[in-house]
XYZ file of C-alpha atoms in Angstrom:
414
model
C 4.915 50.119 16.583
C 1.743 49.603 14.544
C 2.333 53.005 12.928
C 5.846 51.941 11.913
C 4.522 48.599 10.632
C 1.934 50.360 8.448
C 4.560 52.778 7.157
C 6.937 49.953 6.212
C 4.079 48.063 4.577
C 3.202 51.094 2.458
C 6.837 51.383 1.377
C 7.007 47.651 0.587
C 3.842 47.856 -1.531
C 5.502 50.459 -3.747
C 8.733 48.487 -4.007
C 6.992 45.296 -5.148
C 5.231 47.246 -7.896
C 8.647 48.228 -9.248
C 10.046 44.732 -8.860
C 7.067 43.355 -10.787
C 8.620 44.740 -13.985
C 11.562 42.363 -13.540
C 10.067 39.282 -11.888
C 7.180 37.215 -13.338
C 6.380 35.805 -9.887
C 6.177 39.243 -8.269
C 4.100 40.433 -11.222
C 1.581 37.683 -10.420
C 1.708 38.789 -6.776
C 0.869 42.382 -7.750
C -1.524 41.857 -10.662
C -3.470 39.103 -8.919
C -4.481 41.511 -6.162
C -5.908 44.151 -8.504
C -9.247 42.395 -8.973
C -9.757 40.889 -5.509
C -12.374 43.322 -4.255
C -14.329 43.219 -7.499
C -14.300 39.411 -7.394
C -15.535 39.413 -3.808
C -18.269 41.939 -4.577
C -19.434 39.852 -7.534
C -19.487 36.551 -5.652
C -20.412 37.506 -2.079
C -23.847 38.999 -1.402
C -24.790 40.760 1.823
C -27.121 37.955 2.822
C -24.468 35.254 2.304
C -22.980 33.448 5.280
C -19.240 32.928 4.862
C -16.329 31.084 6.453
C -12.815 32.251 5.609
C -9.629 30.162 5.431
C -6.232 31.757 4.841
C -3.178 29.855 3.604
C 0.241 31.350 2.978
C 0.929 29.042 0.052
C 0.234 25.630 -1.445
C 1.587 23.567 1.450
C -0.608 25.327 3.990
C -3.675 24.933 1.765
C -3.064 21.192 1.504
C -2.527 21.127 5.257
C -5.840 22.834 5.918
C -7.817 20.925 3.302
C -9.165 18.223 5.674
C -10.603 20.946 7.926
C -12.017 22.885 4.972
C -13.751 19.740 3.697
C -15.275 18.922 7.095
C -16.376 22.505 7.728
C -17.999 22.619 4.300
C -19.920 19.448 5.142
C -21.012 20.764 8.553
C -21.973 24.210 7.224
C -23.447 23.498 3.764
C -25.278 26.832 3.592
C -22.111 28.866 4.061
C -19.811 30.028 1.301
C -16.199 28.969 1.768
C -13.631 31.648 0.951
C -9.953 30.721 0.592
C -7.184 33.299 0.367
C -3.529 32.874 -0.524
C -0.603 35.170 0.093
C 1.799 33.544 -2.384
C 1.449 33.080 -6.153
C 2.889 29.565 -5.807
C -0.222 28.659 -3.848
C -2.856 30.694 -5.628
C -1.813 29.915 -9.201
C -1.869 26.155 -8.553
C -5.122 26.024 -6.568
C -7.138 29.007 -7.850
C -9.593 26.625 -9.519
C -9.968 24.263 -6.575
C -13.383 22.629 -6.197
C -13.735 22.982 -2.424
C -13.978 26.794 -2.119
C -16.765 28.989 -3.441
C -14.320 31.882 -3.805
C -10.516 31.750 -4.056
C -8.528 34.993 -4.173
C -5.247 36.552 -3.158
C -5.199 38.180 0.268
C -4.793 41.942 -0.278
C -1.804 43.466 1.494
C -2.301 43.972 5.214
C -3.152 47.666 5.255
C -5.837 49.065 7.549
C -8.051 50.071 4.632
C -7.669 46.715 2.870
C -8.432 44.785 6.050
C -11.539 46.831 6.803
C -12.869 46.657 3.242
C -12.099 42.946 2.845
C -13.832 41.947 6.090
C -16.787 44.252 5.451
C -17.491 42.475 2.166
C -16.854 39.007 3.558
C -18.407 39.432 7.009
C -17.270 35.897 7.941
C -18.818 33.971 10.835
C -15.483 32.343 11.583
C -11.915 32.511 10.273
C -9.122 29.941 10.150
C -5.468 30.838 9.648
C -3.483 27.743 8.672
C -0.164 27.067 10.430
C 1.130 30.635 10.480
C 0.952 34.157 8.978
C -0.120 36.749 11.483
C -1.349 39.899 9.736
C -1.949 42.537 12.464
C -4.458 44.732 10.624
C -6.624 41.822 9.510
C -6.466 40.243 12.953
C -7.279 43.527 14.704
C -10.262 44.081 12.443
C -11.539 40.570 13.156
C -11.140 41.217 16.893
C -12.993 44.526 16.697
C -15.893 42.786 14.967
C -15.838 39.907 17.470
C -15.415 37.310 14.712
C -14.209 33.883 15.890
C -10.613 33.421 14.706
C -8.639 30.194 14.963
C -5.087 29.104 14.226
C -4.969 25.488 13.038
C -1.905 23.227 12.791
C 0.064 26.008 14.422
C 3.695 25.500 15.275
C 5.860 27.777 17.409
C 9.613 27.863 17.993
C 11.744 29.770 20.498
C 13.515 31.723 17.761
C 10.285 33.397 16.615
C 9.790 37.099 17.341
C 6.892 36.435 19.752
C 9.347 35.035 22.282
C 12.039 37.730 22.013
C 12.431 40.813 24.202
C 11.191 42.951 21.299
C 8.200 40.735 20.601
C 5.447 42.791 22.248
C 4.004 43.986 18.945
C 3.886 40.467 17.571
C 2.388 39.121 20.784
C -0.507 41.557 20.349
C -1.291 39.863 17.028
C -1.576 36.533 18.858
C -3.970 38.077 21.385
C -6.587 38.404 18.652
C -6.978 34.623 18.222
C -9.845 32.931 20.037
C -8.122 29.560 20.020
C -4.845 27.937 19.003
C -4.699 24.364 17.718
C -1.008 23.478 17.747
C 1.002 20.550 16.471
C 3.107 19.684 19.521
C 3.771 20.075 23.233
C 6.619 22.549 22.689
C 4.290 24.967 20.879
C 1.774 24.747 23.717
C 4.505 25.363 26.306
C 5.792 28.427 24.468
C 2.298 29.918 24.260
C 1.760 29.217 27.959
C 4.895 31.245 28.686
C 3.133 34.184 27.042
C 0.081 33.499 29.252
C -2.034 32.020 26.478
C -4.158 29.199 27.865
C -6.611 28.966 24.959
C -4.430 26.261 23.407
C -4.989 22.626 22.496
C -2.575 20.104 21.007
C -4.419 18.751 17.984
C -1.473 17.479 15.975
C -0.896 18.143 12.304
C -3.842 18.025 9.890
C -1.456 16.980 7.116
C -1.651 13.439 8.482
C -5.410 13.436 7.911
C -4.799 14.833 4.456
C -2.385 12.093 3.413
C -4.445 9.307 5.005
C -7.398 10.374 2.859
C -5.223 9.921 -0.249
C -5.402 6.167 0.262
C -9.156 6.263 -0.289
C -8.810 7.768 -3.769
C -8.040 6.313 -7.148
C -4.285 6.802 -7.518
C -3.841 4.874 -10.763
C -2.007 6.382 -13.734
C -1.967 4.261 -16.875
C 1.202 5.797 -18.277
C 3.121 5.180 -15.028
C 1.830 1.608 -15.002
C 3.163 1.154 -18.519
C 6.501 2.811 -17.757
C 7.052 0.886 -14.500
C 6.220 -2.435 -16.153
C 6.422 -4.347 -12.836
C 9.987 -3.099 -12.311
C 11.431 -1.764 -9.044
C 11.051 2.012 -9.238
C 12.585 4.974 -7.417
C 10.409 8.106 -7.471
C 12.268 11.393 -7.006
C 9.770 14.012 -5.880
C 10.120 17.802 -5.750
C 13.817 17.689 -6.588
C 16.069 20.732 -6.883
C 19.310 20.968 -8.876
C 21.391 20.276 -5.743
C 19.481 17.023 -5.236
C 19.641 16.172 -8.916
C 23.432 16.434 -9.081
C 23.747 13.475 -6.705
C 20.830 11.555 -8.187
C 21.950 11.875 -11.793
C 25.442 10.731 -10.819
C 23.939 7.630 -9.228
C 21.658 6.902 -12.178
C 24.389 7.332 -14.777
C 26.639 4.857 -12.948
C 23.883 2.423 -12.035
C 23.883 -1.033 -13.610
C 20.527 -2.751 -13.356
C 16.879 -2.656 -14.402
C 15.558 -0.215 -11.803
C 13.379 2.579 -13.184
C 13.627 6.219 -12.077
C 10.928 8.884 -12.156
C 11.822 12.548 -11.623
C 9.095 15.022 -10.650
C 11.171 18.216 -10.255
C 10.009 21.147 -8.174
C 10.705 23.528 -11.035
C 9.342 22.540 -14.441
C 10.706 25.406 -16.515
C 11.510 24.119 -19.990
C 15.201 25.009 -19.947
C 15.783 23.352 -16.570
C 13.880 20.222 -17.571
C 15.914 19.974 -20.765
C 19.142 20.479 -18.842
C 18.172 17.660 -16.491
C 17.299 15.365 -19.371
C 20.564 16.107 -21.163
C 22.555 15.251 -18.035
C 21.148 11.697 -17.870
C 22.901 9.020 -19.911
C 20.106 6.422 -19.574
C 17.206 6.245 -22.004
C 14.972 9.092 -20.825
C 11.526 10.407 -21.750
C 9.547 13.451 -20.674
C 5.925 13.248 -19.580
C 5.110 15.746 -22.348
C 6.648 13.392 -24.953
C 4.921 10.179 -23.825
C 2.197 9.927 -26.478
C 2.608 7.052 -28.951
C 5.769 5.863 -27.188
C 6.609 2.431 -25.763
C 7.135 3.722 -22.265
C 8.344 0.382 -20.944
C 11.451 0.776 -23.117
C 12.655 3.801 -21.131
C 14.557 3.698 -17.845
C 14.019 7.299 -16.716
C 10.951 9.507 -16.931
C 10.896 13.210 -16.136
C 7.441 14.518 -15.231
C 7.323 18.052 -16.611
C 3.861 18.858 -15.277
C 2.309 19.483 -11.872
C -0.489 17.984 -9.820
C 0.172 14.241 -10.146
C 3.159 13.612 -7.863
C 0.992 12.171 -5.083
C -0.398 9.526 -7.418
C 3.079 8.776 -8.746
C 4.288 8.084 -5.199
C 1.819 5.186 -5.070
C 4.040 3.391 -7.605
C 7.293 4.004 -5.723
C 9.299 1.176 -4.209
C 11.678 3.822 -2.857
C 11.066 7.579 -2.659
C 13.609 10.364 -2.647
C 12.076 13.662 -1.477
C 13.912 16.804 -2.536
C 14.900 20.010 -0.808
C 17.183 18.530 1.836
C 20.427 19.445 0.063
C 19.520 23.110 -0.271
C 18.097 25.924 1.825
C 14.600 26.095 0.285
C 13.296 23.485 2.712
C 12.502 19.797 2.620
C 9.346 18.925 0.693
C 6.454 16.763 1.856
C 7.630 13.343 3.021
C 4.202 12.335 4.346
C 2.786 11.649 0.889
C 5.187 8.788 0.088
C 5.069 7.703 3.744
C 1.321 7.094 3.643
C 1.851 4.541 0.844
C 4.322 2.637 3.011
C 7.353 3.670 0.987
C 10.876 3.953 2.459
C 12.168 7.490 2.065
C 15.572 9.035 1.390
C 16.272 12.740 2.004
C 19.192 15.158 2.149
C 20.836 16.441 5.349
C 18.846 19.642 5.969
C 15.630 18.623 7.714
C 15.943 19.997 11.246
C 12.881 22.268 10.875
C 10.571 19.418 9.918
C 9.186 17.464 12.863
C 7.869 14.598 10.754
C 11.275 14.129 9.117
C 13.068 14.153 12.475
C 10.608 11.577 13.814
C 10.836 9.267 10.793
C 14.642 9.447 10.690
C 14.731 8.537 14.371
C 12.265 5.696 13.822
C 14.240 4.390 10.841
C 11.623 4.773 8.119
C 13.494 7.673 6.522
C 17.209 7.839 5.785
C 19.120 11.118 5.615
C 22.214 11.194 3.403
C 24.869 13.900 3.385
C 27.034 13.079 0.367
C 27.307 11.025 -2.805
C 28.689 7.898 -1.155
C 25.927 7.792 1.446
C 23.286 8.234 -1.231
C 24.818 5.474 -3.360
C 25.102 3.081 -0.417
C 21.561 3.785 0.749
C 19.984 3.205 -2.663
C 22.069 0.062 -3.165
C 20.967 -1.312 0.212
C 17.284 -0.627 -0.406
C 17.374 -1.974 -3.956
C 19.164 -5.175 -2.981
C 17.249 -5.923 0.223
C 13.480 -6.217 -0.189
C 13.007 -6.959 3.524
C 14.764 -3.705 4.396
C 12.440 -1.820 2.047
C 9.374 -3.458 3.558
C 10.438 -2.778 7.141
C 11.188 0.891 6.556
C 8.041 1.339 4.483
C 5.951 -0.244 7.245
C 7.460 2.189 9.764
C 6.420 5.086 7.511
C 2.813 3.993 6.986
C 2.360 3.154 10.688
C 3.742 6.562 11.657
C 1.155 8.306 9.461
C -1.730 6.210 10.769
C -0.719 6.775 14.406
C -0.723 10.568 13.983
C -4.050 11.115 12.226
C -7.025 12.698 13.984
C -6.176 16.422 14.219
C -9.168 17.395 12.079
C -11.636 15.726 14.450
C -10.159 17.534 17.475
C -10.461 20.914 15.727
C -13.940 20.260 14.368
C -15.326 19.007 17.692
C -14.124 22.156 19.434
C -15.501 24.490 16.769
C -18.874 22.729 16.673
C -19.185 22.802 20.456
C -18.524 26.551 20.483
C -20.954 27.102 17.620
C -23.784 25.127 19.199
C -23.323 26.404 22.765
């Protein structure tokens, strides 16, 4: 099976090179890997001690950040290496301040895995949430390097738990310890005879709690909001925006609206702006403007959505009307903001929990969205109650980082 896997991987590596001529994202995927080994050789010396974290994309990096920060504090003489599989993660966080080296993870071939780990020679490795690359994991096992899965989550429909899952199960056998998010994940691993498992919870809660300790002020949002009730629409997709724009165009009142779309391509931003009948301004056009005179702002940049959520009286989080996946609802939740989402959230435990608790409202059509916004805008007590549920939920679920760190430190010292 490993032979077949390596053969398919070799074929896939050639296919993506061809696809790179037609797709800018795949081109980044291919070109970004060309200089990885040279970068590592330049920045990692043989005498360096290293700790390696791997994240599939941006969400996993943010999820693992609390652990990375604590490990960096506990091991100040080690170099922190972060790898990404996806361009959407690497391109946004390639200049992060926490890691000493940030690179793409080379494709999971035997030769790449051996060369990569020879250069790095990490003392310990953390895979965040998922991504199980057999050749890398086998090489780590051969070298007896401590390997952990953090914020792991397992479901019955994954290949590990199918009749044909033997090959994938072998990848799991290389981990020294699993830190999982919930009881179901632990139970599923127990069924495969893995007992090196601990329920730590989700490190994203620690991540969003730490946001409250930072300066989240934005002068231009302060000016735009102008002490007016504001709905922040985060990480929206066109399917979300169709409903939201319809509501905004028919809305009569002083409420302000801030869009921070998932995709900020110029043509899509302009299309969104043109569809809105209210007075609208782009973030990129804000200079020398009286922002308080506008009712809608579209943020055509990245990296500031979390701070913008701190100004929200109501948050709509995108992705729930499509198939791409619901975006992060914990960021607005930590600020004590009531949240509205679309109908597709069944794969997101935090969304299921907050819907059940009443802090988050799922809507399935235009009428439900209209009625929900109207209710929250007209009833301040309702907003406060749902927002309080959200912030309490976040606070009650923090602490995963401490569980992981205590275990790792105990193993390191003993």
